[in-house]
Coordinates of C-alpha atoms in Angstrom, one line a residue:
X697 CA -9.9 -11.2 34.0
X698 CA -8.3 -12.9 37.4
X699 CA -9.9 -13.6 40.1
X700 CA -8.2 -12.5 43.2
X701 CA -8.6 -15.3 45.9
X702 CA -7.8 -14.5 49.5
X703 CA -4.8 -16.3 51.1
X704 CA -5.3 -19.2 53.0
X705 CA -4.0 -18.2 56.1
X706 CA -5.5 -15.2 55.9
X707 CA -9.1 -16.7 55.2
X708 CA -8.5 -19.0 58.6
X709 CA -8.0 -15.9 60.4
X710 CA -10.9 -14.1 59.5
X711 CA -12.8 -17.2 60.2
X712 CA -11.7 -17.1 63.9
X713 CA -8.7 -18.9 63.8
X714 CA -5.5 -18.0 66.1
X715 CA -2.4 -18.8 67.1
X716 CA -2.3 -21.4 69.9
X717 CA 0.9 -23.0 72.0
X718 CA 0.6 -26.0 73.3
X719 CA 2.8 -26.9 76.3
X720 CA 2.5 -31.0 77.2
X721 CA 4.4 -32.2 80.3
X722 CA 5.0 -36.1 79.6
X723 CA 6.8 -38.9 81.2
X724 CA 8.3 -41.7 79.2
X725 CA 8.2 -45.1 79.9
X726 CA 11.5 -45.9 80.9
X727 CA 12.3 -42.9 82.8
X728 CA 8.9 -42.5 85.1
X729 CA 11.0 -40.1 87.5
X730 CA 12.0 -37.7 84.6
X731 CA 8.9 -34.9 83.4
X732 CA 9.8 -33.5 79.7
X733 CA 8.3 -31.2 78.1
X734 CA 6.9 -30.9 74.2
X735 CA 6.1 -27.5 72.9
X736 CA 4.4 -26.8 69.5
X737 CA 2.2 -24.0 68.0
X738 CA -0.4 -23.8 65.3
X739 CA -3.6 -22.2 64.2
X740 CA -6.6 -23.2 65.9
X741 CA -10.0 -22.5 66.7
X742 CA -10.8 -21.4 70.6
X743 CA -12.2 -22.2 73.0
X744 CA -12.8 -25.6 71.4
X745 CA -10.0 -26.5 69.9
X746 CA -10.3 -28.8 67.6
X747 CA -6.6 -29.6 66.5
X748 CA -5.0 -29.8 69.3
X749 CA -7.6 -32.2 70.8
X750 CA -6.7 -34.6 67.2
X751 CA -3.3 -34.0 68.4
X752 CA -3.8 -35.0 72.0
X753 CA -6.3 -38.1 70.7
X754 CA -3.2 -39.1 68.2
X755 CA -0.9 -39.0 71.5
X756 CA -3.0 -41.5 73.3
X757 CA -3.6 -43.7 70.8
X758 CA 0.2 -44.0 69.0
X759 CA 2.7 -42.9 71.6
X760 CA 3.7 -44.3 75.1
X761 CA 5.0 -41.6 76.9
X762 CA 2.1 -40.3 79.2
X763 CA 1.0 -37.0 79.6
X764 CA 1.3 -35.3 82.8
X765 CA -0.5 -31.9 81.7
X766 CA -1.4 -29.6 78.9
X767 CA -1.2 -25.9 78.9
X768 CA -2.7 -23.6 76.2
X769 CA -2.1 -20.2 75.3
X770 CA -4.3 -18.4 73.0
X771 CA -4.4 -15.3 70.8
X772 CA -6.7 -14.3 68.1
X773 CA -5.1 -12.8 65.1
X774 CA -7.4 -10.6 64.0
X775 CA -9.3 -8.2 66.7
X776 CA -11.8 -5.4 66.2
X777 CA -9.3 -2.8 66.7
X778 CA -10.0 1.0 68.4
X779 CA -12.0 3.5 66.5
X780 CA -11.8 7.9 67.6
X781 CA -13.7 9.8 65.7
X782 CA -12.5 13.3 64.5
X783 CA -15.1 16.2 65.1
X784 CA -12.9 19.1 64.1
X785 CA -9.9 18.9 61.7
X786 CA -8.4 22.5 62.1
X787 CA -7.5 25.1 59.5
X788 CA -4.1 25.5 57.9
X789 CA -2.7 29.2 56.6

């Protein structure tokens, strides 16, 4: 018999994870007076989160331009989701 494992992806989400975007406003070295901007998005745990803080640490370390600011969108994937109840279901002819 196989045993059916849960995907991945699908596991993370039910663990909490959600889809984050990441916004970084930087200036590079040899053009101070010019702010770019760096977008990416990913999976990530809230309100910690823990990759994009590796990401941002990697940043610092291993690339010169410097960051100017960081915003952070957020949205779980998975949410409890609305429940009605049904009291009386009516009578068909």
């Amino acid at each position: 018999m196989q045993s059916r494992v849960a995907d991945p992806d699908f596991q993370k989400m039910l663990d909490g994870y959600g889809i984050t975007t990441a916004e970084v406003l930087y200036r590079m070295p040899d053009h101070p007076a010019l702010l770019q901007t760096f977008h990416w998005q990913f999976a990530d745990l809230a309100p910690d989160y823990p990759r994009l803080k590796r990401f941002l640490d990697h940043w610092e370390r291993e690339i010169e331009a410097v960051i100017h600011s960081v915003r952070v969108m957020h949205a779980g994937l998975i949410a409890p989701r609305e429940v009605r109840l049904v009291r009386d279901l009516g009578h068909l002819h």
